[in-house]
Amino acid sequence: MTDTSVQMNEAGTRSPFFRRLVSSPLAWLAIVLVIACVLLSLPIVLPIGPMYWDTYIYYDGAQRIFNGQIPNTDFLIPVGPITYYLFALGLKLFPDAQPLLLTQWVILIIAAPLMATVLQAVARERRPVAFALLVPFLIFALCPANVQITHSYPGMDGFGIYNRHATLLLYILTSALMFVKDGRRLAIICGLTMLALFLLKITGFLAGGLIGLLALLSGRISWRSVLIAGAIFVAALACLELNGHMVTAYIRDIVLLVNINRSGLAWRFLTALSADLDIILAGIVLVCVLLWIERDRLAAIARSRNAATFRHLVDSNFVWLGVALIAGIFFETQNTGSQDFSFLWPILLAIFLGFARDSLPRQLLVAVLIGFVAIPFTAKIVHKTLRAIVVSPTYATTPLTEMKSLGAVSTHHDILERTLLLEKHYQQYGDAYADLSAKGQLPSWRLFAELDYQMHWLISANQAVKDIREFEAVHGIHFATIMNLDFPNPFPWLLDSSAPRYIQIGADPSRTVPPPDEAAKQAIAQTDLVLVPHCPLTTNRRELQHIYADALKGKQKVKLNDCWDMLLRPGLLPAAVR
């Protein structure tokens, strides 16, 4: 006969444990991380989204790192080097992971421990607040979606990934500054977060620096903590500089990219304002309301005129939100896609909690205005992600046998039907598209955001890889180095080769590709295979051919198929087939 008293005893001892587990923010964070690792181990297929080919840049960077190249030192990159090292580590751990999920989630390697440190400090005294920080953090970290909608069909946003990473780190920074009171812990979190922002994207670092300056002026972080954070930052950079002068090379590349993009700064500022007008206007209204609510206290502070009262003034709710809005607008001026202003939530949460003892009408007013700021970016991110997941089972795939995990995408049946017609269409009417590109025009104004083009690129690249393998087998050669005169170059990773040094990955000739120097020209001249796609001949492909024309002189041109040509290093082929 079973002893029921023992069962009750066991249940009684288990129940408090499970209650503590369920009520622990750190436990939930750990559970989600385990689930993410499981998902990265599964053959998941996601709906392809606008500019999805940005994802392939990470494979180019990872393959270069695997081959001993150092970001910024051996090849130019559009952002900081840390994201490529994180992705290379993630690719080693999960070689068959869905590409977009892997690129999105590798930031958790550094973001999760930092956020866990914040949550641990907050949960000791205010566990509900810790959960209020954790849930949005997980939403923004896990959802591979931007705030802005760029296509009517559901799909995952394969672009703006490093911008989403930066906003997530800014979220951690604002969470710590708002809710972590332990000076030493705060210093470590801020130092490591600012280090990660610096090595990820310089505009994110500058936005974080503006927020950090406000924290210093308001007394939320002491000079002692700033010195500790600065020491961590400088020491880490000094160690990284020993890795092939990576830091100085990174700073040099930042200056180069600023000079290339200087003419478009005003236009991008207006674009950021118009794209996020709903969030910005709601934020401005909330700033004005907070200023009105605090007018009496501010008047008293103004009459005091001493350092302590100045800190109280700077630590006002309206100042924090106003400065964060300015930082967010500045950050978004350089972003094509991002989880815009999502890092405002910890500040909004702190404002809401600060009105807990005010009158009910005032609480409701502030809560409604906070909702107008926070709901747009949260709802758009969640909606886009859930919409893509819901329709995913109904979407169609096509065999992409040569693309490894890059082929783990699907699309709407109508899009796929159109995509399968494009290859022959581009071949048949190639002169028309060449004429358009010669006049500086794309086949459509939003070509790279079109899902059919993104699917066509994969299908065309799949055929190119297949034909390259066949060419290598027939002629008994192996292309040790491969370059592609197009935006992405995943071919070295797909073909177990290397890529030439000293050139830009993610080659956008309008934003990131400088004229090649002598080292780059020599590296290109020694490259075994340079791929030249021309279905269709777009403006960026034409411009890349022009930029690298001198370095490509003397290459042997061989037709790979109707949509791809090969430029081969002289002497690579046996004399009989030249």
XYZ file of C-alpha atoms in Angstrom:
578
model
C 0.000 0.000 0.000
C 1.354 3.446 -0.957
C 2.257 5.785 1.878
C 0.209 8.900 1.089
C 1.972 10.924 3.747
C 5.258 10.498 1.841
C 3.573 11.653 -1.389
C 2.193 14.708 0.376
C 5.623 15.377 1.874
C 7.279 15.156 -1.549
C 4.621 17.382 -3.068
C 5.068 19.809 -0.240
C 8.813 19.987 -0.731
C 8.513 20.213 -4.502
C 5.872 22.921 -4.554
C 7.989 25.744 -3.061
C 10.830 24.855 -5.437
C 8.605 25.070 -8.504
C 7.030 28.256 -7.218
C 10.467 29.795 -6.858
C 11.417 28.529 -10.308
C 8.323 29.936 -11.986
C 8.686 33.263 -10.194
C 12.380 33.650 -11.086
C 13.198 35.929 -14.059
C 16.604 34.277 -14.405
C 14.992 30.839 -14.649
C 12.706 32.023 -17.441
C 15.641 33.585 -19.256
C 17.537 30.293 -19.015
C 14.523 28.307 -20.249
C 14.134 30.568 -23.283
C 17.842 30.255 -24.087
C 17.594 26.464 -23.988
C 14.561 26.566 -26.293
C 16.467 28.852 -28.675
C 19.360 26.379 -28.800
C 16.933 23.559 -29.582
C 15.351 25.588 -32.388
C 18.777 26.335 -33.854
C 19.404 22.590 -33.990
C 16.228 21.882 -35.985
C 15.719 22.129 -39.777
C 13.451 25.178 -39.631
C 12.266 26.926 -42.800
C 11.244 30.600 -42.603
C 9.415 32.832 -45.095
C 11.933 34.902 -47.014
C 11.683 38.636 -46.448
C 12.835 41.913 -48.004
C 16.577 42.308 -48.541
C 17.059 38.879 -47.027
C 20.463 38.631 -48.687
C 21.931 40.771 -45.904
C 21.986 37.507 -43.945
C 24.528 36.019 -46.357
C 27.085 38.693 -45.428
C 27.571 36.970 -42.087
C 28.541 33.727 -43.822
C 31.090 35.620 -45.891
C 32.553 37.166 -42.739
C 32.536 33.892 -40.801
C 34.283 32.012 -43.618
C 36.979 34.675 -43.736
C 37.478 34.361 -39.963
C 37.669 30.567 -40.297
C 40.415 31.116 -42.896
C 42.433 33.325 -40.555
C 41.364 36.770 -41.744
C 40.776 39.573 -39.228
C 37.828 41.969 -39.651
C 38.834 45.551 -40.528
C 42.462 44.470 -40.846
C 42.082 41.944 -43.675
C 38.666 42.902 -45.037
C 36.341 45.876 -44.861
C 33.014 45.532 -43.070
C 29.946 47.807 -42.917
C 29.741 47.639 -39.101
C 31.859 46.574 -36.138
C 33.787 43.289 -35.959
C 32.147 41.685 -32.929
C 29.040 40.528 -34.791
C 31.115 38.429 -37.201
C 33.044 36.732 -34.411
C 29.793 35.966 -32.611
C 28.295 34.580 -35.798
C 31.389 32.482 -36.522
C 31.077 30.968 -33.043
C 27.365 30.374 -33.565
C 28.006 28.752 -36.937
C 30.506 26.366 -35.337
C 27.983 25.403 -32.668
C 24.956 25.217 -35.002
C 26.232 24.611 -38.564
C 22.782 23.719 -39.926
C 20.773 26.425 -38.156
C 18.252 28.525 -40.033
C 20.433 31.472 -41.166
C 18.249 34.351 -40.028
C 17.541 32.844 -36.619
C 21.248 32.249 -36.114
C 22.245 35.783 -37.111
C 19.473 37.256 -34.959
C 20.155 35.191 -31.858
C 23.968 35.150 -31.681
C 23.822 38.517 -29.929
C 22.419 36.634 -26.927
C 25.915 35.235 -26.348
C 26.788 38.604 -24.829
C 23.351 40.167 -24.285
C 21.904 37.360 -22.144
C 24.633 37.427 -19.439
C 24.460 41.222 -19.267
C 20.679 41.196 -18.976
C 20.852 38.404 -16.410
C 23.077 40.618 -14.270
C 20.515 43.418 -14.492
C 17.623 41.085 -13.677
C 19.419 39.599 -10.701
C 19.963 43.046 -9.210
C 16.382 44.194 -9.832
C 14.639 40.952 -8.786
C 16.072 41.102 -5.265
C 13.747 43.953 -4.354
C 11.250 44.297 -7.225
C 10.565 41.000 -8.944
C 7.561 42.253 -10.981
C 9.772 45.017 -12.367
C 12.364 42.418 -13.366
C 9.699 40.546 -15.343
C 8.551 43.836 -16.886
C 12.106 44.242 -18.180
C 12.595 40.596 -19.170
C 9.516 40.087 -21.354
C 10.193 42.978 -23.774
C 13.882 42.032 -23.841
C 12.984 38.525 -25.017
C 10.524 39.863 -27.580
C 13.092 42.184 -29.124
C 15.888 39.614 -28.934
C 13.969 36.704 -30.450
C 11.803 38.368 -33.113
C 13.702 38.742 -36.418
C 11.591 41.693 -37.502
C 12.028 45.432 -37.916
C 9.490 48.066 -36.969
C 9.033 49.368 -40.512
C 6.960 47.348 -42.991
C 8.678 47.003 -46.374
C 6.514 44.394 -48.141
C 2.835 43.472 -48.133
C 3.471 39.713 -47.984
C 4.597 38.199 -44.659
C 8.284 37.445 -44.353
C 11.183 37.656 -41.939
C 13.389 40.744 -42.183
C 16.855 39.589 -43.159
C 18.236 43.134 -43.093
C 19.039 45.563 -40.301
C 20.198 42.708 -38.093
C 23.132 44.579 -36.569
C 20.798 47.529 -35.932
C 18.484 45.232 -33.995
C 21.496 43.964 -32.066
C 22.485 47.533 -31.185
C 19.000 48.486 -29.969
C 19.008 45.383 -27.773
C 22.281 46.462 -26.168
C 20.889 49.973 -25.706
C 17.908 48.337 -23.991
C 20.292 46.659 -21.532
C 22.102 49.951 -20.943
C 18.918 51.898 -20.176
C 17.638 49.052 -17.986
C 20.795 49.176 -15.905
C 20.825 52.964 -15.617
C 17.177 53.060 -14.575
C 17.052 50.195 -12.087
C 20.517 48.997 -10.956
C 21.650 50.816 -7.812
C 24.801 48.821 -7.000
C 27.607 51.097 -8.219
C 30.145 48.378 -8.958
C 27.628 46.154 -10.739
C 26.358 49.146 -12.723
C 29.901 50.083 -13.730
C 30.629 46.574 -15.016
C 27.353 46.382 -16.952
C 27.851 49.816 -18.505
C 31.493 49.183 -19.360
C 30.823 45.859 -21.071
C 27.679 47.103 -22.831
C 29.418 50.191 -24.191
C 32.332 48.018 -25.294
C 29.940 45.737 -27.168
C 28.184 48.744 -28.738
C 31.504 50.209 -29.861
C 32.521 46.929 -31.490
C 29.063 46.440 -33.004
C 28.010 49.791 -34.468
C 29.564 53.163 -33.791
C 26.269 55.082 -33.974
C 24.852 52.792 -31.294
C 27.912 53.541 -29.173
C 27.434 57.300 -29.628
C 23.732 57.037 -28.774
C 24.646 55.053 -25.662
C 27.302 57.624 -24.822
C 24.725 60.417 -24.884
C 22.482 58.468 -22.512
C 25.478 57.636 -20.320
C 26.466 61.310 -20.149
C 22.981 62.144 -18.901
C 23.304 59.412 -16.269
C 26.561 60.967 -15.073
C 25.152 64.504 -14.938
C 22.037 63.321 -13.123
C 23.999 61.376 -10.531
C 22.620 57.980 -11.514
C 26.176 56.806 -12.086
C 29.126 58.111 -10.084
C 32.497 59.249 -11.371
C 34.009 56.229 -9.644
C 31.711 53.904 -11.587
C 32.511 55.769 -14.797
C 36.223 55.254 -14.194
C 35.678 51.535 -13.574
C 33.590 51.257 -16.744
C 36.197 53.235 -18.680
C 38.985 50.997 -17.405
C 37.096 47.896 -18.548
C 36.475 49.511 -21.932
C 40.070 50.636 -22.516
C 41.631 47.402 -21.254
C 39.460 45.303 -23.552
C 40.249 47.494 -26.569
C 43.959 47.316 -25.782
C 43.805 43.521 -25.800
C 41.846 43.504 -29.064
C 44.371 45.854 -30.644
C 46.945 43.091 -30.275
C 44.837 41.062 -32.735
C 46.349 42.506 -35.904
C 45.709 46.155 -34.932
C 41.997 45.463 -35.287
C 40.811 48.486 -33.288
C 42.847 51.099 -35.163
C 41.802 49.480 -38.447
C 38.179 49.659 -37.294
C 38.485 53.371 -36.503
C 40.102 53.947 -39.904
C 37.186 52.192 -41.619
C 34.677 54.280 -39.638
C 36.296 57.479 -40.916
C 36.280 56.067 -44.446
C 32.569 55.174 -44.306
C 31.659 58.569 -42.815
C 33.391 60.297 -45.730
C 31.589 58.078 -48.253
C 28.166 58.717 -46.686
C 28.570 62.361 -45.683
C 26.344 63.733 -48.452
C 23.327 61.661 -47.392
C 23.182 62.589 -43.695
C 20.479 65.284 -43.985
C 18.279 63.060 -46.137
C 18.638 60.192 -43.670
C 17.698 62.457 -40.759
C 14.439 63.383 -42.489
C 13.815 59.737 -43.359
C 14.223 58.697 -39.717
C 11.835 61.420 -38.564
C 9.153 60.542 -41.101
C 9.446 56.759 -40.707
C 8.993 56.879 -36.927
C 6.732 59.895 -36.725
C 4.112 58.026 -34.691
C 6.619 57.103 -31.980
C 8.451 60.438 -32.034
C 5.306 62.579 -31.857
C 3.885 60.498 -29.012
C 7.224 60.787 -27.234
C 7.299 64.574 -27.658
C 3.756 64.868 -26.300
C 4.727 62.756 -23.290
C 7.824 64.912 -22.710
C 5.661 68.046 -22.745
C 3.113 66.524 -20.356
C 5.859 65.423 -17.962
C 7.366 68.906 -18.099
C 3.969 70.422 -17.259
C 3.375 67.999 -14.399
C 6.784 68.771 -12.875
C 6.639 72.537 -13.444
C 6.331 73.474 -9.754
C 9.225 71.249 -8.696
C 11.339 72.566 -11.555
C 10.591 76.154 -10.561
C 11.746 75.425 -7.009
C 14.904 73.788 -8.329
C 15.600 76.776 -10.556
C 15.435 79.095 -7.535
C 17.929 76.989 -5.534
C 20.790 77.177 -8.045
C 23.237 74.661 -6.594
C 24.868 71.476 -7.839
C 22.501 69.129 -6.009
C 19.399 70.780 -7.417
C 20.955 70.783 -10.891
C 21.301 66.998 -10.646
C 17.638 66.768 -9.625
C 16.705 68.869 -12.642
C 18.713 66.724 -15.039
C 17.274 63.572 -13.468
C 13.732 64.635 -14.345
C 11.515 62.282 -16.308
C 11.070 64.665 -19.215
C 14.842 65.118 -19.562
C 15.495 61.381 -19.638
C 12.818 60.721 -22.219
C 13.804 63.747 -24.305
C 17.487 62.814 -24.405
C 16.644 59.174 -25.182
C 14.429 60.320 -28.072
C 17.264 62.450 -29.447
C 19.665 59.505 -29.116
C 17.168 57.254 -30.880
C 16.622 59.697 -33.744
C 20.380 60.054 -34.206
C 20.824 56.282 -34.182
C 18.029 55.703 -36.703
C 19.469 58.196 -39.204
C 22.028 55.559 -40.180
C 19.658 52.588 -40.190
C 17.822 51.016 -43.108
C 15.943 48.700 -40.752
C 15.807 48.427 -36.989
C 13.658 47.835 -33.932
C 13.281 51.580 -33.699
C 13.207 53.127 -30.207
C 12.601 49.791 -28.473
C 15.282 50.729 -25.920
C 12.921 53.414 -24.582
C 10.899 50.836 -22.649
C 13.020 50.769 -19.443
C 12.780 54.572 -19.271
C 9.024 54.465 -19.884
C 8.678 51.787 -17.207
C 10.609 53.915 -14.712
C 8.363 56.890 -15.509
C 5.235 54.787 -15.010
C 6.454 53.449 -11.670
C 7.329 56.975 -10.570
C 3.651 57.955 -10.780
C 2.439 55.013 -8.675
C 1.449 57.314 -5.772
C -0.008 60.137 -7.841
C -3.700 60.765 -8.394
C -5.574 58.274 -10.561
C -6.299 60.737 -13.401
C -2.622 61.633 -13.617
C -1.624 57.942 -13.571
C -4.085 57.195 -16.375
C -2.866 60.132 -18.460
C 0.774 59.089 -18.164
C -0.052 55.407 -18.763
C -2.017 56.206 -21.932
C 0.779 58.368 -23.321
C 3.362 55.695 -22.475
C 1.190 53.250 -24.392
C 1.172 55.545 -27.424
C 4.988 55.497 -27.377
C 5.611 51.828 -26.572
C 2.772 49.999 -28.310
C 3.681 50.943 -31.929
C 7.197 49.481 -31.959
C 6.245 46.456 -29.851
C 3.061 45.644 -31.754
C 4.715 45.958 -35.169
C 7.605 43.677 -34.238
C 5.365 41.022 -32.682
C 2.747 41.240 -35.439
C 5.260 40.845 -38.264
C 6.886 37.856 -36.571
C 3.646 36.072 -35.679
C 2.160 36.751 -39.107
C 5.156 35.142 -40.813
C 5.020 32.141 -38.465
C 1.283 31.634 -39.011
C 1.489 31.625 -42.817
C 4.746 29.660 -42.970
C 3.103 26.188 -43.211
C 1.181 27.304 -46.308
C 4.236 28.658 -48.127
C 6.125 26.851 -50.879
C 9.792 25.888 -51.090
C 12.034 25.007 -54.000
C 14.999 22.590 -54.017
C 18.230 24.476 -53.319
C 20.565 21.524 -52.996
C 23.825 23.489 -53.287
C 23.058 26.274 -50.822
C 23.507 24.373 -47.533
C 21.403 26.032 -44.814
C 20.912 29.178 -46.917
C 18.150 27.312 -48.719
C 15.975 27.091 -45.587
C 13.467 29.648 -46.866
C 9.972 29.611 -48.336
C 7.624 32.057 -50.013
C 4.059 32.482 -51.221
C 3.042 30.194 -54.110
C 2.392 33.182 -56.381
C 5.803 34.666 -55.598
C 7.532 31.352 -56.291
C 5.647 30.910 -59.562
C 6.815 34.338 -60.674
C 10.359 33.676 -59.458
C 10.702 30.544 -61.576
C 9.926 32.625 -64.677
C 12.500 35.322 -63.984
C 15.677 33.480 -65.024
C 14.516 32.961 -68.621
C 12.928 36.404 -68.651
C 16.165 38.130 -67.607
C 18.077 36.160 -70.228
C 15.600 37.009 -72.986
C 15.355 40.717 -72.174
C 18.829 41.310 -70.783
C 19.490 44.275 -73.087
C 16.488 46.138 -71.676
C 17.724 45.750 -68.092
C 21.262 46.672 -69.133
C 19.860 49.856 -70.673
C 18.064 50.673 -67.425
C 21.188 50.156 -65.320
C 23.239 52.278 -67.721
C 20.820 55.104 -66.918
C 21.158 54.509 -63.183
C 17.837 52.717 -62.789
C 16.911 49.357 -61.265
C 14.325 47.045 -62.896
C 11.961 48.248 -60.169
C 12.420 51.023 -57.654
C 12.364 48.588 -54.696
C 14.005 45.630 -56.435
C 16.079 44.420 -53.482
C 13.040 44.507 -51.183
C 11.001 42.376 -53.593
C 10.551 38.779 -52.459
C 10.709 37.404 -56.001
C 14.150 38.957 -56.497
C 15.442 37.534 -53.219
C 14.170 34.063 -54.143
C 15.541 34.427 -57.665
C 18.974 35.306 -56.287
C 19.037 32.075 -54.286
C 17.867 29.949 -57.221
C 20.386 31.570 -59.557
C 23.219 31.211 -57.025
C 22.273 27.573 -56.477
C 22.696 26.907 -60.205
C 25.977 28.828 -60.245
C 27.398 26.703 -57.408
C 26.308 23.539 -59.189
C 27.974 24.659 -62.433
C 31.162 25.717 -60.619
C 31.465 22.285 -59.016
C 30.984 20.666 -62.411
C 33.554 22.998 -63.984
C 36.081 22.160 -61.269
C 35.480 18.431 -61.723
C 35.806 18.561 -65.515
C 39.030 20.578 -65.489
C 40.586 19.030 -62.383
C 41.000 22.325 -60.519
C 39.738 23.937 -57.323
C 39.062 27.641 -56.958
C 40.925 28.511 -53.772
C 39.707 32.125 -53.713
C 36.347 33.408 -54.940
C 34.996 36.942 -55.321
C 31.501 37.961 -56.422
C 30.719 41.260 -58.150
C 27.460 41.624 -56.277
C 26.248 42.613 -52.820
C 26.685 39.248 -51.027
C 29.408 36.663 -51.491
C 28.508 33.408 -49.706
C 30.299 31.367 -52.386
C 33.555 30.787 -50.448
C 31.498 29.278 -47.618
C 29.368 27.231 -50.015
C 32.405 25.936 -51.941
C 34.857 25.550 -49.031
C 37.121 28.244 -50.419
C 38.484 31.580 -49.288
C 37.785 35.168 -50.299
C 40.249 37.859 -51.373
C 41.546 40.184 -48.687
C 41.231 43.975 -48.470
C 37.807 44.283 -50.103
C 34.391 45.171 -48.703
C 31.892 42.513 -47.690
C 28.276 43.520 -48.177
C 29.331 45.461 -51.255
C 26.973 48.418 -51.635
C 28.787 50.746 -54.065
C 26.641 53.710 -53.037
C 27.453 53.425 -49.324
C 30.313 51.118 -48.385
C 32.717 50.392 -51.267
C 35.752 52.691 -51.565
C 38.080 52.639 -54.582
C 40.493 49.710 -54.140
C 44.011 50.516 -53.001
C 47.091 48.730 -54.308
C 46.817 45.916 -51.753
C 43.205 45.275 -52.766
C 44.058 45.378 -56.469
C 46.839 42.857 -55.963
C 44.565 40.564 -53.931
C 41.879 40.705 -56.630
C 44.442 40.038 -59.367
C 45.531 36.901 -57.508
C 41.949 35.699 -56.961
C 41.237 32.426 -58.759
C 37.604 33.133 -59.609
C 35.636 36.373 -59.889
C 31.940 35.785 -60.517
C 30.065 38.244 -62.738
C 26.258 37.933 -62.475
C 24.132 39.637 -65.109
C 20.564 38.346 -64.724
C 19.752 41.173 -64.532
C 22.605 43.655 -64.865
C 21.601 46.020 -62.063
C 23.098 49.364 -61.146
C 25.067 47.960 -58.213
C 26.512 45.127 -60.316
C 27.484 47.566 -63.061
C 29.074 49.957 -60.560
C 31.090 47.177 -58.888
C 32.442 46.129 -62.283
C 33.484 49.745 -62.840
C 35.086 50.161 -59.392
C 37.186 47.005 -59.742
C 37.831 47.289 -63.507
C 41.563 48.015 -63.205
C 42.120 45.132 -60.796
C 40.266 42.742 -63.125
C 42.388 43.477 -66.181
C 44.068 40.396 -67.602
C 41.503 37.951 -66.210
C 40.364 35.156 -68.505
C 36.618 35.407 -69.162
C 34.725 32.108 -69.279
C 30.966 31.653 -69.544
C 29.645 29.649 -66.602
C 25.991 29.650 -67.693
C 23.539 32.050 -69.298
C 23.409 34.247 -66.189
C 26.932 34.037 -64.786
C 30.385 34.673 -66.230
C 33.687 33.754 -64.624
C 36.845 35.844 -64.619
C 39.710 33.429 -63.987
C 43.241 34.069 -62.854
C 45.616 33.749 -65.824
C 47.356 30.397 -65.874
C 44.734 28.669 -63.750
C 43.297 26.570 -66.578
C 45.362 24.038 -68.498
C 46.607 25.437 -71.808
C 44.420 23.029 -73.791
C 41.179 24.641 -72.591
C 42.188 28.311 -72.717
